Structure formats: structure tokens, C-alpha cells
């Protein structure tokens, strides 16, 4: 046997049972966003590299270390999107800027970052996110935080914390970075290796470093909130007041600085508080980025948004109760084309009436087909062979009764019960009989 090719490190398959949870989560996000008046945007999985370099910032870990960048056949540099915000702004500028005063968009899809894989941290991961363009007020910041918190509650995530902070606007960030350099430079030797490197280029990241030696030095570091100008302070107080009135609990956390360069003013994270996610406990993160639209070539336009990692949400959400949809198995006895075709035609009729219908298309021995029906959890079996096809009938079996009895039971008892649980039905009445047996009101679609 030749060696098997494995999946790419940090990129995972989602198998059918898990995919059902993904679909439910995505459907819940579509529904939540629709209720908040957001429209969906779908952008390509890759963009010209310069979009992310300009948008996210050259000094960030994402751009300097984690992007999947390659040349296309024309020698242009492309990058698999590491996040959705820069792409959404690009699309906004290309199609929507100027056409409506406020655009409310959301998205859902895979992102790519070459990070060290761990539980909750992958190289291909998926985000759901929302962005608002054209609203500079503090209310929309609070509304987005409230949307994210409502969504986590709707998913049944039991314990999470909303943490907020403000990076201010104008030169607040630069002044704060200078103050951080002044504080940390004399302590350089005590910093982690990563933070020693960050000191010049990105001292903000020392503040949210997880290294114990960096955390030990943090209490003496300057406090970002103290650097805010009056307008920034007013904006931040507004966010806090609206959240309080909305009854969305939050804490002001001066250690939140965010890892992407585009943020201004409000920044926030929603963290899992159950302890089950380990170090990757940030479920949702976002903030205001009032300069990015102009930085990417548009008119100055205020903007704010957030994104959440689907894998982390699924790790934090309770496992769903195992529930099987009601379903039917069509069992064709004898591998003749006429029987197989009739079985498939019955299955098609039931499926188009909205009934989940299984067919073991190998059409093997009856026992094997009944086992298949058991495994997929079918409640009803429709059995037919060449004599039923000739007579224009089928045998309808209540498989729930049959399986209550169990496969290992006494043969005579089993026969008796089987007889009670089955009857002959004319072909034209199969749908009505199945509906009556399942007790479903499924109507033809
Ligand atoms: P971010 O903090 O880089 O922000 O990512 C947002 C969320 O995506 C994280 O909180 C986490 O749940 C998930 N996430 C990030 N990286 C990974 C990974 N490697 N594996 C699994 N999940 C991950 C952004 O992406 C910004 N674009 C958010 C935003 C939108 N800001 C304004 N608008």
C-alpha cells in the first residue's frame, strides 16, 4: 500500500455529526444578524497581499509571521485571508461606499493563519463576524457587544465575560506606546524574549503577553485609559453606560490591547469563563477601526465590528442532545433492476414530501438491509421484492416495534411481533401510510 496523504497540520476535517453542529451554529448566526438588520457579505478566500499588509499592519504577528502568501501564475502576490475585516472593507469600498449612510454587514467562513496549532487554535479556522460602516457613535459599539453576548447566550455557552477597553484616537496610541517603551526599556532584561523584540515595534503587545515574566512587570506599567482625550473618554463612558442600561455585564480591562493595528477607541473581547478552553479562551473579539477605510483608499468612514471563532464556540457550547430525525428505509429484496428502480422511485417520492429516506443501494441480503436501517435509526421500513412490484404493493413495517423487541430475542416471539408490525399497502398509498405511521405532517415541498 502506498503511504496515506494526511490533512495539512492545523487544518481539520469536519465529519457529518460535527458538521450538523456547524450548520446549526451558522444558521443561528444568520438568524441573529438578520434580526439585528445586518446583510451577509461573502468575499473571496484570498486577496492581494498588500490589502492585509496595509490593513492589519506590518508589525503585527499576523502579517509578519502567519500569513499564507504565494505568487499566482502572473507573479502577483496573493494571501489566503487571515481575517475578515480587511476584506470586508475592501468590498465595501469597491461596491457600497457612498450608497447608503450606514452599512451593516456580516460574514461567515474560513480564515488562514500559520499559528502553532493547539486546542482552539488552528491554521484553518472559521469565523462569524459583523461590521458596521458609517456610524461613529458609542451606541453601535454597545449594540455589537450586546449582539455578540446575545449570540453566546443563544448557543447555551454557560459562562463568559465581556471585557472592554479603549485605545483612544489620534495620537493616543503613539503617546501610550512611547510611555510603555519608557517604562519597559530599563526592565528589558526581565522581559520575555518575545517582548524584548516587541519593545521597539509593538510595545502594546507586552501588555497582553501571557508570559509570566511579562505579567509580573505589568502592574507598574502606565494605564491606557489615562491617556484618553476628552472625546475618547466620553465615547468610552457612553459605551459603558449603554451596556449597563442594556443589562450586559462587562468589565473594563486595561490589559486588552488587541493584536491588529487598525483599532481605535473601543476594543473588546468575550472570554469563556468556564476554564474548559485553556489558553485559547477568547471566543469573540473586535472593536472600532475608524481609520481603516481611509487607510485603504476610501473617504474617512467610522467603522466597528467583531469576529468569533466557530471552533472555539463549538468547544464552549454544550454538546447537543442526540436526536435523530424521523426517517424511513426502503428495502428492495433481490438485486433486480425493476425492484431497485421501484425502491428508488418510492424513496424519491418520500424525499420530495420532506421525509428523510434511506436506501442501502447495495441491495444486499434482507438482514443486511435491516441492519443498515437499524444503524441509521429508521422508524419505518418499506419492503418490496419482485412479487410486490408485480402486485403494485409494498410491505410497510414499523421498525420501532421490531427494534424494541431486539435482535437477540426469541425467534417465534419475534415473528409474532413482526407480523403485528407490518401490513401490505398499495403502492399509491405509501406516502399516506408512512405519514400516518410516523405521525408527521410533512407536506410535499
Ligand atoms: P482576532 O482576535 O484575530 O480578530 O480573531 C477573532 C476571533 O477569531 C478570536 O477571538 C478567536 O475566537 C478566533 N480565532 C482567531 N485566530 C484563531 C485561530 N488560529 N484558530 C481558531 N480561532 C481563531 C479578528 O480577526 C478581527 N478581524 C475581529 C474584528 C472584526 N475586529 C473588527 N471587526
GROMACS .gro file of C-alpha atoms and ligand atoms in nm:
model
  478
    1UNK     CA    1   0.000   0.000   0.000
    2UNK     CA    2   0.130   0.345  -0.079
    3UNK     CA    3   0.163   0.585   0.217
    4UNK     CA    4  -0.151   0.780   0.300
    5UNK     CA    5  -0.154   1.154   0.246
    6UNK     CA    6  -0.262   1.326   0.567
    7UNK     CA    7  -0.451   1.652   0.614
    8UNK     CA    8  -0.238   1.966   0.643
    9UNK     CA    9  -0.118   2.032   1.002
   10UNK     CA   10  -0.361   2.262   1.181
   11UNK     CA   11  -0.635   2.214   0.919
   12UNK     CA   12  -0.916   1.982   1.018
   13UNK     CA   13  -1.191   1.778   0.859
   14UNK     CA   14  -1.542   1.825   0.990
   15UNK     CA   15  -1.729   1.494   0.972
   16UNK     CA   16  -2.108   1.461   0.932
   17UNK     CA   17  -2.211   1.455   1.300
   18UNK     CA   18  -1.996   1.758   1.380
   19UNK     CA   19  -2.097   1.931   1.056
   20UNK     CA   20  -2.456   1.930   1.180
   21UNK     CA   21  -2.343   2.139   1.480
   22UNK     CA   22  -2.161   2.377   1.244
   23UNK     CA   23  -2.472   2.420   1.031
   24UNK     CA   24  -2.687   2.487   1.337
   25UNK     CA   25  -2.438   2.746   1.464
   26UNK     CA   26  -2.413   2.919   1.127
   27UNK     CA   27  -2.793   2.918   1.091
   28UNK     CA   28  -2.824   3.074   1.438
   29UNK     CA   29  -2.575   3.346   1.339
   30UNK     CA   30  -2.759   3.418   1.012
   31UNK     CA   31  -3.084   3.445   1.209
   32UNK     CA   32  -2.935   3.668   1.480
   33UNK     CA   33  -2.774   3.902   1.227
   34UNK     CA   34  -3.093   3.924   1.023
   35UNK     CA   35  -3.283   4.024   1.338
   36UNK     CA   36  -3.028   4.298   1.401
   37UNK     CA   37  -3.068   4.427   1.045
   38UNK     CA   38  -2.737   4.301   0.903
   39UNK     CA   39  -2.688   4.174   0.547
   40UNK     CA   40  -2.443   3.898   0.456
   41UNK     CA   41  -2.127   3.962   0.253
   42UNK     CA   42  -1.919   3.681   0.102
   43UNK     CA   43  -1.569   3.776  -0.003
   44UNK     CA   44  -1.306   3.562  -0.180
   45UNK     CA   45  -1.079   3.341   0.030
   46UNK     CA   46  -0.771   3.523  -0.098
   47UNK     CA   47  -0.681   3.883  -0.168
   48UNK     CA   48  -0.381   4.077  -0.294
   49UNK     CA   49  -0.125   4.059  -0.012
   50UNK     CA   50  -0.094   4.435   0.016
   51UNK     CA   51  -0.453   4.457   0.146
   52UNK     CA   52  -0.357   4.273   0.465
   53UNK     CA   53  -0.015   4.439   0.493
   54UNK     CA   54  -0.174   4.785   0.472
   55UNK     CA   55  -0.486   4.691   0.667
   56UNK     CA   56  -0.366   4.474   0.953
   57UNK     CA   57  -0.018   4.626   0.986
   58UNK     CA   58   0.332   4.504   0.904
   59UNK     CA   59   0.440   4.486   1.269
   60UNK     CA   60   0.159   4.251   1.372
   61UNK     CA   61   0.219   3.880   1.431
   62UNK     CA   62  -0.048   3.800   1.173
   63UNK     CA   63   0.127   3.986   0.890
   64UNK     CA   64   0.489   3.932   0.989
   65UNK     CA   65   0.470   3.562   1.078
   66UNK     CA   66   0.141   3.394   1.000
   67UNK     CA   67   0.015   3.468   0.651
   68UNK     CA   68  -0.016   3.207   0.377
   69UNK     CA   69   0.129   3.409   0.092
   70UNK     CA   70   0.206   3.282  -0.257
   71UNK     CA   71   0.251   3.405  -0.611
   72UNK     CA   72  -0.014   3.333  -0.871
   73UNK     CA   73   0.080   3.241  -1.227
   74UNK     CA   74   0.102   3.607  -1.320
   75UNK     CA   75   0.358   3.671  -1.045
   76UNK     CA   76   0.111   3.865  -0.826
   77UNK     CA   77   0.138   3.817  -0.452
   78UNK     CA   78  -0.181   3.671  -0.305
   79UNK     CA   79  -0.262   3.581   0.055
   80UNK     CA   80  -0.524   3.349   0.200
   81UNK     CA   81  -0.734   3.578   0.417
   82UNK     CA   82  -0.616   3.566   0.779
   83UNK     CA   83  -0.929   3.754   0.897
   84UNK     CA   84  -1.242   3.911   0.753
   85UNK     CA   85  -1.224   4.281   0.837
   86UNK     CA   86  -0.972   4.396   0.573
   87UNK     CA   87  -1.158   4.201   0.302
   88UNK     CA   88  -1.493   4.344   0.411
   89UNK     CA   89  -1.355   4.699   0.396
   90UNK     CA   90  -1.213   4.629   0.050
   91UNK     CA   91  -1.553   4.503  -0.066
   92UNK     CA   92  -1.729   4.799   0.098
   93UNK     CA   93  -1.501   5.040  -0.090
   94UNK     CA   94  -1.549   4.855  -0.417
   95UNK     CA   95  -1.928   4.825  -0.404
   96UNK     CA   96  -2.106   5.008  -0.128
   97UNK     CA   97  -1.922   5.315   0.000
   98UNK     CA   98  -2.136   5.622  -0.053
   99UNK     CA   99  -2.450   5.432  -0.147
  100UNK     CA  100  -2.601   5.410   0.200
  101UNK     CA  101  -2.522   5.617   0.508
  102UNK     CA  102  -2.473   5.315   0.733
  103UNK     CA  103  -2.386   4.966   0.609
  104UNK     CA  104  -2.434   4.671   0.844
  105UNK     CA  105  -2.265   4.359   0.715
  106UNK     CA  106  -2.186   4.016   0.850
  107UNK     CA  107  -1.985   3.720   0.722
  108UNK     CA  108  -1.901   3.361   0.792
  109UNK     CA  109  -1.620   3.146   0.658
  110UNK     CA  110  -1.270   3.004   0.680
  111UNK     CA  111  -0.958   3.210   0.764
  112UNK     CA  112  -0.594   3.103   0.749
  113UNK     CA  113  -0.308   3.179   0.987
  114UNK     CA  114   0.014   2.981   1.022
  115UNK     CA  115   0.000   2.973   1.402
  116UNK     CA  116   0.125   2.695   1.627
  117UNK     CA  117  -0.173   2.457   1.640
  118UNK     CA  118  -0.327   2.392   1.983
  119UNK     CA  119  -0.673   2.322   2.122
  120UNK     CA  120  -0.886   2.611   1.991
  121UNK     CA  121  -0.605   2.742   1.766
  122UNK     CA  122  -0.580   2.615   1.410
  123UNK     CA  123  -0.421   2.710   1.079
  124UNK     CA  124  -0.752   2.698   0.901
  125UNK     CA  125  -1.030   2.816   1.131
  126UNK     CA  126  -1.367   2.972   1.069
  127UNK     CA  127  -1.510   3.297   1.188
  128UNK     CA  128  -1.850   3.454   1.202
  129UNK     CA  129  -1.823   3.831   1.220
  130UNK     CA  130  -2.013   4.157   1.184
  131UNK     CA  131  -1.901   4.503   1.073
  132UNK     CA  132  -2.077   4.841   1.066
  133UNK     CA  133  -1.959   5.129   0.843
  134UNK     CA  134  -2.067   5.490   0.879
  135UNK     CA  135  -2.170   5.515   1.245
  136UNK     CA  136  -1.928   5.697   1.475
  137UNK     CA  137  -2.144   5.685   1.789
  138UNK     CA  138  -2.088   5.483   2.103
  139UNK     CA  139  -2.431   5.315   2.082
  140UNK     CA  140  -2.335   5.092   1.790
  141UNK     CA  141  -2.025   4.971   1.979
  142UNK     CA  142  -2.252   4.870   2.266
  143UNK     CA  143  -2.507   4.717   2.029
  144UNK     CA  144  -2.239   4.496   1.867
  145UNK     CA  145  -2.110   4.382   2.206
  146UNK     CA  146  -2.468   4.309   2.304
  147UNK     CA  147  -2.523   4.116   1.977
  148UNK     CA  148  -2.215   3.904   2.045
  149UNK     CA  149  -2.322   3.838   2.406
  150UNK     CA  150  -2.678   3.750   2.299
  151UNK     CA  151  -2.538   3.507   2.044
  152UNK     CA  152  -2.321   3.332   2.305
  153UNK     CA  153  -2.625   3.304   2.531
  154UNK     CA  154  -2.834   3.167   2.242
  155UNK     CA  155  -2.567   2.898   2.189
  156UNK     CA  156  -2.606   2.800   2.554
  157UNK     CA  157  -2.246   2.895   2.643
  158UNK     CA  158  -2.284   2.895   3.018
  159UNK     CA  159  -2.014   3.130   3.142
  160UNK     CA  160  -1.839   3.411   2.960
  161UNK     CA  161  -1.709   3.758   3.038
  162UNK     CA  162  -1.725   4.074   2.831
  163UNK     CA  163  -1.404   4.275   2.867
  164UNK     CA  164  -1.368   4.621   2.718
  165UNK     CA  165  -1.104   4.890   2.688
  166UNK     CA  166  -1.030   5.194   2.472
  167UNK     CA  167  -0.726   5.264   2.256
  168UNK     CA  168  -0.836   5.624   2.202
  169UNK     CA  169  -0.791   5.805   1.874
  170UNK     CA  170  -0.546   6.048   1.711
  171UNK     CA  171  -0.205   6.013   1.871
  172UNK     CA  172  -0.326   5.841   2.191
  173UNK     CA  173  -0.183   5.511   2.083
  174UNK     CA  174   0.154   5.662   1.985
  175UNK     CA  175   0.180   5.851   2.315
  176UNK     CA  176   0.088   5.536   2.506
  177UNK     CA  177   0.342   5.330   2.311
  178UNK     CA  178   0.611   5.585   2.399
  179UNK     CA  179   0.514   5.566   2.767
  180UNK     CA  180   0.531   5.188   2.751
  181UNK     CA  181   0.879   5.200   2.594
  182UNK     CA  182   0.992   5.441   2.864
  183UNK     CA  183   0.859   5.207   3.135
  184UNK     CA  184   0.981   4.876   2.991
  185UNK     CA  185   1.322   4.979   2.848
  186UNK     CA  186   1.501   4.986   3.187
  187UNK     CA  187   1.338   4.646   3.261
  188UNK     CA  188   1.429   4.498   2.923
  189UNK     CA  189   1.637   4.210   3.064
  190UNK     CA  190   1.346   4.095   3.277
  191UNK     CA  191   1.107   4.073   2.981
  192UNK     CA  192   1.038   3.753   2.789
  193UNK     CA  193   1.237   3.711   2.467
  194UNK     CA  194   0.927   3.782   2.258
  195UNK     CA  195   0.855   4.101   2.447
  196UNK     CA  196   1.216   4.220   2.418
  197UNK     CA  197   1.161   4.203   2.044
  198UNK     CA  198   0.822   4.376   2.072
  199UNK     CA  199   0.963   4.667   2.271
  200UNK     CA  200   1.057   4.871   1.964
  201UNK     CA  201   0.796   4.769   1.708
  202UNK     CA  202   0.485   4.678   1.903
  203UNK     CA  203   0.515   4.752   2.277
  204UNK     CA  204   0.135   4.727   2.318
  205UNK     CA  205   0.162   4.351   2.287
  206UNK     CA  206   0.375   4.335   2.602
  207UNK     CA  207   0.062   4.438   2.791
  208UNK     CA  208  -0.141   4.136   2.681
  209UNK     CA  209   0.153   3.892   2.685
  210UNK     CA  210   0.079   3.563   2.860
  211UNK     CA  211   0.445   3.509   2.966
  212UNK     CA  212   0.467   3.513   3.348
  213UNK     CA  213   0.780   3.735   3.349
  214UNK     CA  214   0.592   3.999   3.140
  215UNK     CA  215   0.281   3.970   3.354
  216UNK     CA  216   0.493   4.027   3.669
  217UNK     CA  217   0.605   4.366   3.533
  218UNK     CA  218   0.260   4.477   3.419
  219UNK     CA  219   0.116   4.622   3.742
  220UNK     CA  220   0.361   4.915   3.729
  221UNK     CA  221   0.300   4.988   3.358
  222UNK     CA  222   0.114   5.304   3.255
  223UNK     CA  223  -0.265   5.272   3.228
  224UNK     CA  224  -0.405   5.322   2.879
  225UNK     CA  225  -0.734   5.477   2.997
  226UNK     CA  226  -0.537   5.768   3.150
  227UNK     CA  227  -0.407   5.860   2.804
  228UNK     CA  228  -0.752   5.914   2.653
  229UNK     CA  229  -0.850   6.263   2.539
  230UNK     CA  230  -1.186   6.413   2.645
  231UNK     CA  231  -1.379   6.297   2.335
  232UNK     CA  232  -1.238   5.946   2.356
  233UNK     CA  233  -1.322   5.933   2.726
  234UNK     CA  234  -1.678   6.049   2.651
  235UNK     CA  235  -1.715   5.783   2.383
  236UNK     CA  236  -1.589   5.511   2.617
  237UNK     CA  237  -1.815   5.628   2.902
  238UNK     CA  238  -2.106   5.620   2.656
  239UNK     CA  239  -2.034   5.257   2.565
  240UNK     CA  240  -2.015   5.164   2.933
  241UNK     CA  241  -2.340   5.346   3.015
  242UNK     CA  242  -2.537   5.188   2.729
  243UNK     CA  243  -2.409   4.840   2.815
  244UNK     CA  244  -2.504   4.893   3.179
  245UNK     CA  245  -2.855   5.008   3.082
  246UNK     CA  246  -2.891   4.712   2.844
  247UNK     CA  247  -2.805   4.482   3.132
  248UNK     CA  248  -2.499   4.336   2.955
  249UNK     CA  249  -2.242   4.272   3.227
  250UNK     CA  250  -1.886   4.377   3.139
  251UNK     CA  251  -1.555   4.461   3.300
  252UNK     CA  252  -1.312   4.732   3.196
  253UNK     CA  253  -0.984   4.551   3.136
  254UNK     CA  254  -0.678   4.772   3.076
  255UNK     CA  255  -0.476   4.472   2.957
  256UNK     CA  256  -0.683   4.429   2.642
  257UNK     CA  257  -0.489   4.588   2.355
  258UNK     CA  258  -0.572   4.358   2.056
  259UNK     CA  259  -0.316   4.224   1.811
  260UNK     CA  260  -0.415   4.404   1.490
  261UNK     CA  261  -0.304   4.759   1.411
  262UNK     CA  262  -0.630   4.906   1.284
  263UNK     CA  263  -0.813   4.957   1.613
  264UNK     CA  264  -0.911   5.296   1.755
  265UNK     CA  265  -1.127   5.374   2.060
  266UNK     CA  266  -1.341   5.083   2.187
  267UNK     CA  267  -1.188   4.736   2.185
  268UNK     CA  268  -1.346   4.430   2.340
  269UNK     CA  269  -1.319   4.058   2.396
  270UNK     CA  270  -1.571   3.800   2.510
  271UNK     CA  271  -1.388   3.531   2.701
  272UNK     CA  272  -1.504   3.186   2.801
  273UNK     CA  273  -1.509   3.174   3.179
  274UNK     CA  274  -1.566   2.801   3.225
  275UNK     CA  275  -1.194   2.721   3.215
  276UNK     CA  276  -1.254   2.443   2.963
  277UNK     CA  277  -1.081   2.614   2.671
  278UNK     CA  278  -0.739   2.659   2.831
  279UNK     CA  279  -0.527   2.939   2.690
  280UNK     CA  280  -0.739   2.992   2.375
  281UNK     CA  281  -1.035   3.126   2.570
  282UNK     CA  282  -1.119   3.434   2.362
  283UNK     CA  283  -1.447   3.347   2.192
  284UNK     CA  284  -1.510   3.683   2.026
  285UNK     CA  285  -1.301   3.994   1.972
  286UNK     CA  286  -1.336   4.323   1.797
  287UNK     CA  287  -1.351   4.695   1.821
  288UNK     CA  288  -1.368   5.024   1.641
  289UNK     CA  289  -1.137   5.096   1.347
  290UNK     CA  290  -1.219   5.449   1.238
  291UNK     CA  291  -0.907   5.499   1.023
  292UNK     CA  292  -0.903   5.179   0.819
  293UNK     CA  293  -1.145   5.277   0.543
  294UNK     CA  294  -0.939   5.590   0.467
  295UNK     CA  295  -0.614   5.395   0.503
  296UNK     CA  296  -0.735   5.159   0.231
  297UNK     CA  297  -0.818   5.445  -0.004
  298UNK     CA  298  -1.173   5.548   0.091
  299UNK     CA  299  -1.323   5.862   0.241
  300UNK     CA  300  -1.281   5.875   0.619
  301UNK     CA  301  -1.560   5.647   0.747
  302UNK     CA  302  -1.605   5.530   1.103
  303UNK     CA  303  -1.627   5.153   1.143
  304UNK     CA  304  -1.665   4.893   1.415
  305UNK     CA  305  -1.700   4.516   1.424
  306UNK     CA  306  -1.611   4.185   1.580
  307UNK     CA  307  -1.543   3.824   1.487
  308UNK     CA  308  -1.579   3.494   1.670
  309UNK     CA  309  -1.404   3.163   1.607
  310UNK     CA  310  -1.655   2.890   1.524
  311UNK     CA  311  -1.431   2.606   1.652
  312UNK     CA  312  -1.396   2.778   1.989
  313UNK     CA  313  -1.769   2.844   2.011
  314UNK     CA  314  -1.835   2.476   1.948
  315UNK     CA  315  -1.582   2.376   2.214
  316UNK     CA  316  -1.752   2.607   2.464
  317UNK     CA  317  -2.114   2.527   2.373
  318UNK     CA  318  -2.281   2.227   2.537
  319UNK     CA  319  -2.297   1.912   2.325
  320UNK     CA  320  -2.644   1.880   2.173
  321UNK     CA  321  -2.878   1.602   2.277
  322UNK     CA  322  -2.854   1.316   2.029
  323UNK     CA  323  -3.175   1.349   1.833
  324UNK     CA  324  -3.246   1.164   1.515
  325UNK     CA  325  -3.480   1.295   1.253
  326UNK     CA  326  -3.771   1.064   1.181
  327UNK     CA  327  -3.682   0.852   0.887
  328UNK     CA  328  -3.774   0.562   0.663
  329UNK     CA  329  -3.569   0.285   0.499
  330UNK     CA  330  -3.670   0.139   0.165
  331UNK     CA  331  -3.559  -0.224   0.140
  332UNK     CA  332  -3.555  -0.384  -0.205
  333UNK     CA  333  -3.522  -0.760  -0.200
  334UNK     CA  334  -3.339  -0.924  -0.489
  335UNK     CA  335  -3.097  -0.715  -0.685
  336UNK     CA  336  -3.315  -0.689  -0.998
  337UNK     CA  337  -3.329  -0.360  -1.181
  338UNK     CA  338  -3.712  -0.349  -1.163
  339UNK     CA  339  -3.707  -0.382  -0.781
  340UNK     CA  340  -3.419  -0.138  -0.737
  341UNK     CA  341  -3.588   0.116  -0.963
  342UNK     CA  342  -3.918   0.085  -0.774
  343UNK     CA  343  -3.735   0.122  -0.439
  344UNK     CA  344  -3.556   0.435  -0.561
  345UNK     CA  345  -3.879   0.575  -0.707
  346UNK     CA  346  -4.059   0.530  -0.371
  347UNK     CA  347  -3.761   0.688  -0.194
  348UNK     CA  348  -3.775   0.987  -0.431
  349UNK     CA  349  -4.146   1.035  -0.367
  350UNK     CA  350  -4.097   1.027   0.012
  351UNK     CA  351  -3.793   1.256  -0.003
  352UNK     CA  352  -3.978   1.512  -0.212
  353UNK     CA  353  -4.250   1.504   0.055
  354UNK     CA  354  -3.980   1.607   0.307
  355UNK     CA  355  -3.931   1.264   0.465
  356UNK     CA  356  -3.573   1.150   0.533
  357UNK     CA  357  -3.542   0.825   0.340
  358UNK     CA  358  -3.250   0.582   0.346
  359UNK     CA  359  -3.174   0.324   0.081
  360UNK     CA  360  -2.887   0.078   0.114
  361UNK     CA  361  -2.819   0.091  -0.259
  362UNK     CA  362  -2.604  -0.222  -0.242
  363UNK     CA  363  -2.948  -0.400  -0.223
  364UNK     CA  364  -2.788  -0.695  -0.046
  365UNK     CA  365  -2.945  -0.967   0.172
  366UNK     CA  366  -3.259  -0.854   0.362
  367UNK     CA  367  -3.085  -0.897   0.702
  368UNK     CA  368  -2.803  -0.671   0.596
  369UNK     CA  369  -3.052  -0.408   0.476
  370UNK     CA  370  -3.246  -0.427   0.804
  371UNK     CA  371  -2.921  -0.383   0.997
  372UNK     CA  372  -2.848  -0.079   0.784
  373UNK     CA  373  -3.196   0.055   0.864
  374UNK     CA  374  -3.130  -0.001   1.235
  375UNK     CA  375  -2.794   0.175   1.219
  376UNK     CA  376  -2.942   0.485   1.055
  377UNK     CA  377  -3.229   0.481   1.307
  378UNK     CA  378  -3.517   0.440   1.059
  379UNK     CA  379  -3.857   0.409   1.228
  380UNK     CA  380  -4.034   0.261   0.925
  381UNK     CA  381  -3.927   0.013   0.660
  382UNK     CA  382  -4.082  -0.024   0.317
  383UNK     CA  383  -4.004  -0.370   0.189
  384UNK     CA  384  -4.058  -0.488  -0.166
  385UNK     CA  385  -3.946  -0.771  -0.390
  386UNK     CA  386  -4.042  -0.877  -0.740
  387UNK     CA  387  -4.384  -1.012  -0.629
  388UNK     CA  388  -4.472  -0.676  -0.463
  389UNK     CA  389  -4.357  -0.492  -0.776
  390UNK     CA  390  -4.582  -0.717  -0.987
  391UNK     CA  391  -4.877  -0.669  -0.750
  392UNK     CA  392  -4.824  -0.293  -0.715
  393UNK     CA  393  -4.788  -0.314  -0.337
  394UNK     CA  394  -4.523  -0.282  -0.065
  395UNK     CA  395  -4.491  -0.416   0.290
  396UNK     CA  396  -4.479  -0.138   0.546
  397UNK     CA  397  -4.303  -0.230   0.869
  398UNK     CA  398  -4.297  -0.042   1.197
  399UNK     CA  399  -3.925  -0.076   1.274
  400UNK     CA  400  -3.959   0.081   1.618
  401UNK     CA  401  -4.167  -0.216   1.733
  402UNK     CA  402  -3.922  -0.454   1.572
  403UNK     CA  403  -3.620  -0.297   1.739
  404UNK     CA  404  -3.795  -0.268   2.079
  405UNK     CA  405  -3.801  -0.639   2.067
  406UNK     CA  406  -3.427  -0.657   2.000
  407UNK     CA  407  -3.229  -0.863   1.753
  408UNK     CA  408  -3.125  -1.125   2.007
  409UNK     CA  409  -3.480  -1.224   2.113
  410UNK     CA  410  -3.673  -1.544   2.074
  411UNK     CA  411  -3.746  -1.625   1.707
  412UNK     CA  412  -4.114  -1.719   1.746
  413UNK     CA  413  -4.186  -1.414   1.958
  414UNK     CA  414  -4.006  -1.205   1.701
  415UNK     CA  415  -4.212  -1.346   1.414
  416UNK     CA  416  -4.533  -1.276   1.603
  417UNK     CA  417  -4.432  -0.920   1.673
  418UNK     CA  418  -4.307  -0.869   1.318
  419UNK     CA  419  -4.645  -0.979   1.190
  420UNK     CA  420  -4.824  -0.725   1.408
  421UNK     CA  421  -4.593  -0.451   1.299
  422UNK     CA  422  -4.634  -0.495   0.927
  423UNK     CA  423  -4.902  -0.466   0.666
  424UNK     CA  424  -4.939  -0.464   0.290
  425UNK     CA  425  -5.004  -0.123   0.137
  426UNK     CA  426  -5.091  -0.039  -0.225
  427UNK     CA  427  -4.812   0.150  -0.399
  428UNK     CA  428  -5.027   0.461  -0.443
  429UNK     CA  429  -5.092   0.484  -0.068
  430UNK     CA  430  -4.731   0.450   0.053
  431UNK     CA  431  -4.682   0.818   0.129
  432UNK     CA  432  -5.006   0.849   0.328
  433UNK     CA  433  -4.934   0.526   0.518
  434UNK     CA  434  -4.578   0.637   0.605
  435UNK     CA  435  -4.707   0.974   0.723
  436UNK     CA  436  -4.967   0.804   0.941
  437UNK     CA  437  -4.705   0.568   1.086
  438UNK     CA  438  -4.454   0.843   1.160
  439UNK     CA  439  -4.724   1.077   1.277
  440UNK     CA  440  -4.571   1.350   1.061
  441UNK     CA  441  -4.746   1.635   0.897
  442UNK     CA  442  -4.473   1.671   0.637
  443UNK     CA  443  -4.629   1.824   0.328
  444UNK     CA  444  -4.495   1.794  -0.024
  445UNK     CA  445  -4.245   2.071  -0.095
  446LIG     P1  446  -0.897   3.818   1.611
  446LIG     O1  447  -0.887   3.848   1.758
  446LIG     O2  448  -0.771   3.796   1.540
  446LIG     O3  449  -0.978   3.938   1.546
  446LIG     O4  450  -0.989   3.692   1.588
  446LIG     C1  451  -1.124   3.689   1.633
  446LIG     C2  452  -1.159   3.552   1.687
  446LIG     O5  453  -1.130   3.452   1.590
  446LIG     C3  454  -1.078   3.509   1.809
  446LIG     O6  455  -1.131   3.563   1.927
  446LIG     C4  456  -1.093   3.358   1.804
  446LIG     O7  457  -1.220   3.320   1.855
  446LIG     C5  458  -1.090   3.332   1.654
  446LIG     N1  459  -0.954   3.295   1.612
  446LIG     C6  460  -0.852   3.376   1.578
  446LIG     N2  461  -0.743   3.305   1.542
  446LIG     C7  462  -0.778   3.176   1.552
  446LIG     C8  463  -0.711   3.052   1.527
  446LIG     N3  464  -0.586   3.047   1.482
  446LIG     N4  465  -0.778   2.937   1.548
  446LIG     C9  466  -0.906   2.938   1.593
  446LIG     N5  467  -0.975   3.052   1.616
  446LIG    C10  468  -0.912   3.169   1.597
  446LIG    C11  469  -1.008   3.945   1.414
  446LIG     O8  470  -0.994   3.856   1.334
  446LIG    C12  471  -1.073   4.076   1.374
  446LIG     N6  472  -1.093   4.076   1.229
  446LIG    C13  473  -1.203   4.094   1.450
  446LIG    C14  474  -1.273   4.222   1.412
  446LIG    C15  475  -1.377   4.234   1.328
  446LIG     N7  476  -1.240   4.344   1.454
  446LIG    C16  477  -1.321   4.432   1.396
  446LIG     N8  478  -1.404   4.366   1.321
   0.00000   0.00000   0.00000
